[in-house]
mmCIF file of C-alpha atoms in Angstrom:
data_model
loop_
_atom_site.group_PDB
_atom_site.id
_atom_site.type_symbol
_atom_site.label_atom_id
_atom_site.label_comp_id
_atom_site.label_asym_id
_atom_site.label_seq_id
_atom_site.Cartn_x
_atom_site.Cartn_y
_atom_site.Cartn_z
ATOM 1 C CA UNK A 1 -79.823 -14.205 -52.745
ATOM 2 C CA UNK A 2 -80.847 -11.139 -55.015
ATOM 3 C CA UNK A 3 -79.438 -8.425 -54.227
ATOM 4 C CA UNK A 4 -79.582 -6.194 -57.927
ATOM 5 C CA UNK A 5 -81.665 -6.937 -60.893
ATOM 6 C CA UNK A 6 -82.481 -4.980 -63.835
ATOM 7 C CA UNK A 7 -86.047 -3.863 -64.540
ATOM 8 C CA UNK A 8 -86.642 -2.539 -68.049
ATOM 9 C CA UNK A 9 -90.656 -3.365 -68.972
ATOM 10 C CA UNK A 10 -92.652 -0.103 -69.270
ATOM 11 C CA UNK A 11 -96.440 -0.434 -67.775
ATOM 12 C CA UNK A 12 -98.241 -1.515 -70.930
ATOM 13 C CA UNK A 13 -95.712 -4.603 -71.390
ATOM 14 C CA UNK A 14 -96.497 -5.485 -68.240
ATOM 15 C CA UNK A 15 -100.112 -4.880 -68.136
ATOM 16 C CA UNK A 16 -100.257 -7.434 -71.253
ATOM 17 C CA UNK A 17 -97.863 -9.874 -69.397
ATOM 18 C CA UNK A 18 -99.579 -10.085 -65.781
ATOM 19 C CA UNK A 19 -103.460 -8.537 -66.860
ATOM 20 C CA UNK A 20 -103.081 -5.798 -65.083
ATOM 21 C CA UNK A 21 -106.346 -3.654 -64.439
ATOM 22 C CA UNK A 22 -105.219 -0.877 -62.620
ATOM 23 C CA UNK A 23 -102.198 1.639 -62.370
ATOM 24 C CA UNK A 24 -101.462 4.972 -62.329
ATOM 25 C CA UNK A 25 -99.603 6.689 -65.338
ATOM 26 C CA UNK A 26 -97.914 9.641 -62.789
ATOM 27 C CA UNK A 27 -96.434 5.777 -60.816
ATOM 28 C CA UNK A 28 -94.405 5.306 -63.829
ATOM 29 C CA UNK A 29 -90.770 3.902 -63.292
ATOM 30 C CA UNK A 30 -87.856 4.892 -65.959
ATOM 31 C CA UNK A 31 -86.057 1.668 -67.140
ATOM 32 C CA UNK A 32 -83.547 0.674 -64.313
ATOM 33 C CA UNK A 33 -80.653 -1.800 -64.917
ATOM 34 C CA UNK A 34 -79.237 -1.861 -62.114
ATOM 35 C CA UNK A 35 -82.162 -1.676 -59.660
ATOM 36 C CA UNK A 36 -80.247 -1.537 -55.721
ATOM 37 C CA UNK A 37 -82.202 -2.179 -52.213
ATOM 38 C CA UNK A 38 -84.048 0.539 -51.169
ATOM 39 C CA UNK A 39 -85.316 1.485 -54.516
ATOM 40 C CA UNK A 40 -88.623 2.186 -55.989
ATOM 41 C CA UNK A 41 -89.533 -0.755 -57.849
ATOM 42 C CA UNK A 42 -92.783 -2.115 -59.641
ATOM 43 C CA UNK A 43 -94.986 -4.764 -58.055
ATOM 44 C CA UNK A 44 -97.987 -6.820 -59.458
ATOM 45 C CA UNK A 45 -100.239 -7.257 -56.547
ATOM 46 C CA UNK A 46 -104.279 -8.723 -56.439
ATOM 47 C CA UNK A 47 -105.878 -5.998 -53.733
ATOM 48 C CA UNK A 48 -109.177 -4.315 -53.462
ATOM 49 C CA UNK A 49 -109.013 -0.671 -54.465
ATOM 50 C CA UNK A 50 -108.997 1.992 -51.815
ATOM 51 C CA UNK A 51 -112.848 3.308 -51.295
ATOM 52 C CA UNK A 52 -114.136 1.440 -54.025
ATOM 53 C CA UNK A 53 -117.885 0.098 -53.438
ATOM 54 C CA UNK A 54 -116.897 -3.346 -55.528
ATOM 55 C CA UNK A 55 -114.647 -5.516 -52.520
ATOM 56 C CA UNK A 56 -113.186 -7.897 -55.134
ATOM 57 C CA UNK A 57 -109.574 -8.125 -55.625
ATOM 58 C CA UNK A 58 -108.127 -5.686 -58.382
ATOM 59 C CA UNK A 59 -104.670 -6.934 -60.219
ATOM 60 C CA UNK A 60 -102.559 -3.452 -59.900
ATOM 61 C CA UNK A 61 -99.277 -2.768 -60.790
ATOM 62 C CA UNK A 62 -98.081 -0.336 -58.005
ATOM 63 C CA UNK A 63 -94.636 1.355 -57.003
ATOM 64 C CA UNK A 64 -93.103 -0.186 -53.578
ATOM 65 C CA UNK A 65 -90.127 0.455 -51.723
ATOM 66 C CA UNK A 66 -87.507 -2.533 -52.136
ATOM 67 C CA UNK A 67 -86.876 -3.545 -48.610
ATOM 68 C CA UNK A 68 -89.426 -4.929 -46.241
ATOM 69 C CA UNK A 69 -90.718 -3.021 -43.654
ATOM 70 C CA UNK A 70 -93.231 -4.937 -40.798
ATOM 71 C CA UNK A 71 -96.211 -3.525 -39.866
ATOM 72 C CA UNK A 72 -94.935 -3.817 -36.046
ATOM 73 C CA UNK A 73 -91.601 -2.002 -36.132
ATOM 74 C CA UNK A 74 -91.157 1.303 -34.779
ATOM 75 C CA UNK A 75 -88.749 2.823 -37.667
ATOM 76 C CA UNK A 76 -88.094 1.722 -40.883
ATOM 77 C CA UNK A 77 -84.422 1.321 -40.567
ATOM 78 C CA UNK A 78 -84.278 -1.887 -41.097
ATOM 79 C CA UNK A 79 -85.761 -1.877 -44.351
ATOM 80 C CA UNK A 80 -82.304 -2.134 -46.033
ATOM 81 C CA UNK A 81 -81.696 -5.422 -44.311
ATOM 82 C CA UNK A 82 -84.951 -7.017 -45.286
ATOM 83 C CA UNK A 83 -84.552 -7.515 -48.800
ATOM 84 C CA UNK A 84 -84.801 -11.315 -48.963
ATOM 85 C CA UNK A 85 -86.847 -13.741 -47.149
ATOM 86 C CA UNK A 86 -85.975 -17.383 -47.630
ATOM 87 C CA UNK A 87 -88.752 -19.701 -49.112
ATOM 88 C CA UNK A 88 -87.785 -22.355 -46.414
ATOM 89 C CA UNK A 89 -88.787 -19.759 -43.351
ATOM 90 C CA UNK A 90 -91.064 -17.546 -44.843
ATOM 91 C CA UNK A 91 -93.655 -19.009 -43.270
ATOM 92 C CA UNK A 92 -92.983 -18.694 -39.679
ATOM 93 C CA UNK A 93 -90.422 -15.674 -39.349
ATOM 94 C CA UNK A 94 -92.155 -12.526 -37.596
ATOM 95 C CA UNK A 95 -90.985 -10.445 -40.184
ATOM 96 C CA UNK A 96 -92.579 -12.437 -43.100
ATOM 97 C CA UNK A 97 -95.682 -14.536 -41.700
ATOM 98 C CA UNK A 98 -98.407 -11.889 -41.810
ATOM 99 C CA UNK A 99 -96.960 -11.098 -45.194
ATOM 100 C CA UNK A 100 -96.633 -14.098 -46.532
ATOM 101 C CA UNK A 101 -100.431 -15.463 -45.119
ATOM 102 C CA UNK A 102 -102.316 -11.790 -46.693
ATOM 103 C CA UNK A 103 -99.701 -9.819 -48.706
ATOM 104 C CA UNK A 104 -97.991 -11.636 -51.622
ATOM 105 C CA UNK A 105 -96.588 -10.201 -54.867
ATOM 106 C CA UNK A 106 -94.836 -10.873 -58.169
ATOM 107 C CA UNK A 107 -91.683 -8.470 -58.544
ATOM 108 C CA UNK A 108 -90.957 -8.083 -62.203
ATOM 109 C CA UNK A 109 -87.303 -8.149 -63.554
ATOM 110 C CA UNK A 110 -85.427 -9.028 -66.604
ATOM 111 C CA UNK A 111 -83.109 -10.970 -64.407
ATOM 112 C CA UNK A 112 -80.720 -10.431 -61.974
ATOM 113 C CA UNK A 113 -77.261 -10.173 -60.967
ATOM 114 C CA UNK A 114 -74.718 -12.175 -58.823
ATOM 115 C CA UNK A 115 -71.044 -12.035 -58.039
ATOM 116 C CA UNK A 116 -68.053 -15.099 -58.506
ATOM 117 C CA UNK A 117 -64.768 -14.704 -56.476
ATOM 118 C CA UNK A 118 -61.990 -15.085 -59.218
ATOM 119 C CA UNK A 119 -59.764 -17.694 -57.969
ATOM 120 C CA UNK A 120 -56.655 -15.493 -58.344
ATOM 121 C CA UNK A 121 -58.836 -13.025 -56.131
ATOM 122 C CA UNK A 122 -59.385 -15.538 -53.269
ATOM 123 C CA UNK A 123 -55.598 -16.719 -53.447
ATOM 124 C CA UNK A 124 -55.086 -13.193 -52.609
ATOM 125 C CA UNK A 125 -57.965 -12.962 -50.222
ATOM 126 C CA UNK A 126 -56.653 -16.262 -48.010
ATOM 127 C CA UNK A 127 -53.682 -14.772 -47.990
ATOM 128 C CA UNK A 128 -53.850 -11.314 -46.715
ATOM 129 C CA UNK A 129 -52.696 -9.654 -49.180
ATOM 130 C CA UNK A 130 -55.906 -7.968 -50.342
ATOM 131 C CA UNK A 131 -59.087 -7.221 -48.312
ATOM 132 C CA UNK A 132 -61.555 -6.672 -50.849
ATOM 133 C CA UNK A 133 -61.332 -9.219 -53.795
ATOM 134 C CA UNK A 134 -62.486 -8.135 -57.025
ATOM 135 C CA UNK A 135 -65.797 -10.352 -58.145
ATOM 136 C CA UNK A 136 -67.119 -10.861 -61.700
ATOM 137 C CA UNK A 137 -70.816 -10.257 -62.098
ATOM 138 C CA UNK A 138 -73.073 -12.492 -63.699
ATOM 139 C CA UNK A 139 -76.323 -11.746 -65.335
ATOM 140 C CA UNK A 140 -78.939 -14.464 -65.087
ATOM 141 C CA UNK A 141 -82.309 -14.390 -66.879
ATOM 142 C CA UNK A 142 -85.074 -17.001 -68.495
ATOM 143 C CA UNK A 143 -83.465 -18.316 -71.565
ATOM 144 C CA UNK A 144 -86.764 -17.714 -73.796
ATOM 145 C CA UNK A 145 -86.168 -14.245 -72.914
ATOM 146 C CA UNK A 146 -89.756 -14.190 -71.074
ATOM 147 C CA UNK A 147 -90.169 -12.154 -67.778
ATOM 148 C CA UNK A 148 -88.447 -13.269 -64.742
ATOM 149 C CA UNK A 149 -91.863 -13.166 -62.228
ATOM 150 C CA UNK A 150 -89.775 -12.686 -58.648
ATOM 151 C CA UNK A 151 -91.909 -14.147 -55.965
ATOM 152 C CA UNK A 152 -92.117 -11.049 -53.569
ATOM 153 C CA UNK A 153 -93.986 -10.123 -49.899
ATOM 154 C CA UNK A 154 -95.261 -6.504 -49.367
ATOM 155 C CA UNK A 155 -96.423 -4.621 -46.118
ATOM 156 C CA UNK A 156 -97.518 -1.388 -44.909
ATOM 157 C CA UNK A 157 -95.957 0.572 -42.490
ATOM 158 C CA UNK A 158 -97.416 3.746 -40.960
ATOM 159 C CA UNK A 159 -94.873 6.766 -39.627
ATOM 160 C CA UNK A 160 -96.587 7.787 -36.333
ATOM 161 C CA UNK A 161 -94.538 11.232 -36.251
ATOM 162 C CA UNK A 162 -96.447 12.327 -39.599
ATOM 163 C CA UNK A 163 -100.306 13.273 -39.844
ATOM 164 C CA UNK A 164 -102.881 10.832 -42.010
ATOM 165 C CA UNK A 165 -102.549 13.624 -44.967
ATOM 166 C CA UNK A 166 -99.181 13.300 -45.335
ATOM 167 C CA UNK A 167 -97.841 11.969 -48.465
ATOM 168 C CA UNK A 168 -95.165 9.619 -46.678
ATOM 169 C CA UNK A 169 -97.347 9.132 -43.867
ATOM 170 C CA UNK A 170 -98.045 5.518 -44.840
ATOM 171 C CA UNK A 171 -94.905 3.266 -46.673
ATOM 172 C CA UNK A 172 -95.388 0.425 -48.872
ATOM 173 C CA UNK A 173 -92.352 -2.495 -48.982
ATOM 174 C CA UNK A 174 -91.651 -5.461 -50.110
ATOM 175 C CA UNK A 175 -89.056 -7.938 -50.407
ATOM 176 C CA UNK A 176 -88.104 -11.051 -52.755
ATOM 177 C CA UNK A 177 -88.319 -14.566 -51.534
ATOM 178 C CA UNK A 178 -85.433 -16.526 -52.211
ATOM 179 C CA UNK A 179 -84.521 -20.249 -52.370
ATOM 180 C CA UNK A 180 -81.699 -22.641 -53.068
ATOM 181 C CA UNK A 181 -79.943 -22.477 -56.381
ATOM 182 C CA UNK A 182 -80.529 -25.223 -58.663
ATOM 183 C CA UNK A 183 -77.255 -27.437 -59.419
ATOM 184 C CA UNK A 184 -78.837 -28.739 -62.684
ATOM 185 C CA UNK A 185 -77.272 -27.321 -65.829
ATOM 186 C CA UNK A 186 -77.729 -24.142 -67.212
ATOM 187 C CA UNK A 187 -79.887 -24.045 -70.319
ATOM 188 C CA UNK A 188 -77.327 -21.655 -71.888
ATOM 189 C CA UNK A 189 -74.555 -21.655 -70.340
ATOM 190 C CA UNK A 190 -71.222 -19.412 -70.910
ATOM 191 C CA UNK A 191 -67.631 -20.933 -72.242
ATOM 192 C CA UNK A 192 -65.918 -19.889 -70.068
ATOM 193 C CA UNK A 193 -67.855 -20.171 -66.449
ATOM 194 C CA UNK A 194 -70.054 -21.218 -64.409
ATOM 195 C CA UNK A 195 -72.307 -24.659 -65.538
ATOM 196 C CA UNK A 196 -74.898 -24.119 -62.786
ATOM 197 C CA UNK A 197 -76.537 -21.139 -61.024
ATOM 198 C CA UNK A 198 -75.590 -22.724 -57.695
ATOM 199 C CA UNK A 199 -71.825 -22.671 -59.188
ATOM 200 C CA UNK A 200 -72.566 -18.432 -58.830
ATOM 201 C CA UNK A 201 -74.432 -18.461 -55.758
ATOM 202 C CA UNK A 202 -75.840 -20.878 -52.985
ATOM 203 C CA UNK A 203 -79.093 -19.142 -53.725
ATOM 204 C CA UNK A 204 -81.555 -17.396 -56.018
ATOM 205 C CA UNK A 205 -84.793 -15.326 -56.215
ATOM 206 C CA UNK A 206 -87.865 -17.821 -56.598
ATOM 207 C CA UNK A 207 -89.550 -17.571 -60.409
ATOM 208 C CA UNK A 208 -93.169 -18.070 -60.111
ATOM 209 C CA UNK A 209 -93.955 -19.290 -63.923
ATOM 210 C CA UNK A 210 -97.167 -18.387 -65.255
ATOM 211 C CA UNK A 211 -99.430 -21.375 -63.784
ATOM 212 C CA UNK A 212 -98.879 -20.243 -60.243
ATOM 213 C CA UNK A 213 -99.206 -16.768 -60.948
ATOM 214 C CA UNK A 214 -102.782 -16.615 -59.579
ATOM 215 C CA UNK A 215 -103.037 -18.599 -57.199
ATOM 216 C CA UNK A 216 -99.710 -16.936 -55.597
ATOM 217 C CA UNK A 217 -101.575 -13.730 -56.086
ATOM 218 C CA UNK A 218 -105.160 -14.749 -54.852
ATOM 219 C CA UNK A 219 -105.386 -12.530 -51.358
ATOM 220 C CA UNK A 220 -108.351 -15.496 -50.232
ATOM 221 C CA UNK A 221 -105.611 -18.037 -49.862
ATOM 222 C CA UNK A 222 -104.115 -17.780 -46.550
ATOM 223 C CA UNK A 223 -103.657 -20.995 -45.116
ATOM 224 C CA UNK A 224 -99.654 -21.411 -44.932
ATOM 225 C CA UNK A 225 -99.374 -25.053 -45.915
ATOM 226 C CA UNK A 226 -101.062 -24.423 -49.043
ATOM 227 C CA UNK A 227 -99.114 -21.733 -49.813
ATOM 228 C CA UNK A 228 -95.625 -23.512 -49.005
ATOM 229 C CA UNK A 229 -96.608 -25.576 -52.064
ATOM 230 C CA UNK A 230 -95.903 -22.958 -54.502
ATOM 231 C CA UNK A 231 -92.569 -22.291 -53.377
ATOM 232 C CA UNK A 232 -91.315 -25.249 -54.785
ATOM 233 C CA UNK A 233 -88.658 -24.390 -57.486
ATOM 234 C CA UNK A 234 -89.415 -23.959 -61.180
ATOM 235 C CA UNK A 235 -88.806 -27.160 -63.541
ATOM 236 C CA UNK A 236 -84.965 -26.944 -64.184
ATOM 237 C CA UNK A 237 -83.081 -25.614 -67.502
ATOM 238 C CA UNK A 238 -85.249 -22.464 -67.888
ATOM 239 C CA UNK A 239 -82.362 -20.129 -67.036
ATOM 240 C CA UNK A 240 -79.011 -18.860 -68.739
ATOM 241 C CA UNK A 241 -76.284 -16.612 -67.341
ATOM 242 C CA UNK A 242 -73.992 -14.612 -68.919
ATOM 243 C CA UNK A 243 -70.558 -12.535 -67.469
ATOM 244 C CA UNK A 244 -71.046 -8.849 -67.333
ATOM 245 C CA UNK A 245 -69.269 -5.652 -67.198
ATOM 246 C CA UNK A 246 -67.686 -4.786 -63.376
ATOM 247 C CA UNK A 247 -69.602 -1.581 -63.824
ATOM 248 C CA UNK A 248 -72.646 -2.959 -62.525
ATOM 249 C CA UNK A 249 -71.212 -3.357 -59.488
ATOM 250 C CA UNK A 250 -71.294 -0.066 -58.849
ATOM 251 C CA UNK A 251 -75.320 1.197 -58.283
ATOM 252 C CA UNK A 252 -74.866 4.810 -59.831
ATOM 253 C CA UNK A 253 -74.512 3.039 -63.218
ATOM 254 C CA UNK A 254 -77.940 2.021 -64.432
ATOM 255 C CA UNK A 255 -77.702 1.927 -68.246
ATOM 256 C CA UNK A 256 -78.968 -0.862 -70.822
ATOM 257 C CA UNK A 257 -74.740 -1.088 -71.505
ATOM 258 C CA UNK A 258 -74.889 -3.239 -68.102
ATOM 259 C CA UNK A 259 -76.755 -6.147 -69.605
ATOM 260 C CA UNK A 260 -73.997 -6.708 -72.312
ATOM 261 C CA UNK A 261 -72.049 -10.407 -72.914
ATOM 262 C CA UNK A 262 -69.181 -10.046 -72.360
ATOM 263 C CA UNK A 263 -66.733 -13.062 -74.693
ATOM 264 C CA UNK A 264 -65.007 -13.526 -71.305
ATOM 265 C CA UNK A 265 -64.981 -12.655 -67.513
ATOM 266 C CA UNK A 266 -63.134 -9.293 -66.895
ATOM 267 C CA UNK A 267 -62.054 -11.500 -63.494
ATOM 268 C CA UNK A 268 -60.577 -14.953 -63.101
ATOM 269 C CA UNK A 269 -62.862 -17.131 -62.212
ATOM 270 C CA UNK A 270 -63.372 -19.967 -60.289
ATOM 271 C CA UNK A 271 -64.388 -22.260 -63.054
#
């Protein structure tokens, strides 16, 4: 799953990575390490601009709420729920469909976190002892140190109790597409830990790498077979993880301190 990442790349970087044509200086987002559901977060998206004469897609880079919210539902509660849709069923959930056929965009991160059960933890876990076992967090990111391009859905959702001039009137959401972990060795992997990313988790956020960038972008392509073939996984060994300070786990920390190796896990592990 994703559920944190860390987002540090200012708009220029980005502009330079993706081509980006269009964006708004006053939609600038301070450097976020520990970027949480429900968050502003940026978004490279291929869209027409909004009462422009030319209707050819423009590649923006625009601020969207993390947590998808469908066109359909009648409050955006649950937002917070949708943060991940899985590359396997992304296709024919309601939630996702009309997304995933019109609305498709890269989420940009440095990489992102996920949590191991010490084995010490669980022991105490199974039996009874404590509720609430302690995890250690791993950071995982492309081992070139290149951006990690999430593969992300957005939508629009329109609050009926506000009038069209309202600033919030209209929301704009999105969520990350996940798939299965790969089980093929880590490029870099730590000393002590885990050898694979499935060893951390069952699943991951899907990297688009720069060839499908486009085409995953390109608004014209709608038909959902075609598109199931780019959420095929990236070639293995492009990935390395790294244990982290517990501090991350906690969402009011944010700092570039949360992104440093540590020599060991803080927690037993299960490795």
């Amino acid at each position: 799953m994703c559920g944190r990442y860390a987002s540090s790349r200012g708009p220029e970087d980005l502009a330079g990575i993706f081509e980006i044509e269009k964006w708004e200086p006053e939609e600038t987002l301070e450097p976020d390490y520990n970027v949480a559901p429900t968050k502003e977060v940026y978004a490279v998206l291929d869209r027409p601009l909004k009462d422009a004469a030319d209707p050819r897609p423009v590649r923006q880079l625009r601020r969207l709420k993390w947590g998808l919210v469908p066109s359909w539902s009648k409050t955006p509660e649950g937002g917070a729920r949708m943060i991940n849709a899985r590359a396997e069923t992304v296709h024919e959930k309601p939630s996702y469909r009309r997304a995933f056929a019109a609305r498709r965009c890269i989420l940009p991160a440095d990489g992102y976190y996920e949590w191991v059960t010490g084995t010490q933890e669980r022991e105490l876990e199974v039996g009874g002892k404590k509720k609430r076992p302690r995890k250690q967090p791993y950071f995982v990111l492309p081992a070139d140190g290149s951006v990690f391009a999430m593969a992300g859905l957005y939508e629009f959702w329109r609050d009926g109790t506000l009038p069209d001039d309202h600033p919030r009137a209209w929301w704009v959401t999105c969520s990350v597409i996940t798939t299965e972990a790969e089980r093929t060795p880590l490029a870099v992997a730590p000393a002590e830990g885990p050898h694979s990313l499935a060893d951390i988790h069952p699943r991951m956020p899907l990297m688009l790498t720069p060839d499908r960038w486009d085409a995953w972008l390109d608004p014209s392509r709608t038909d959902p077979d075609g598109l199931r073939e780019l959420l095929d996984p990236p070639p293995h060994g492009l990935m390395r993880a790294y244990p982290v300070s517990t501090a991350v786990s906690n969402v009011r920390n944010g700092g570039p301190e949360l992104l440093k190796e540590l020599e060991a896990p803080e927690v037993g592990t299960l490795f």
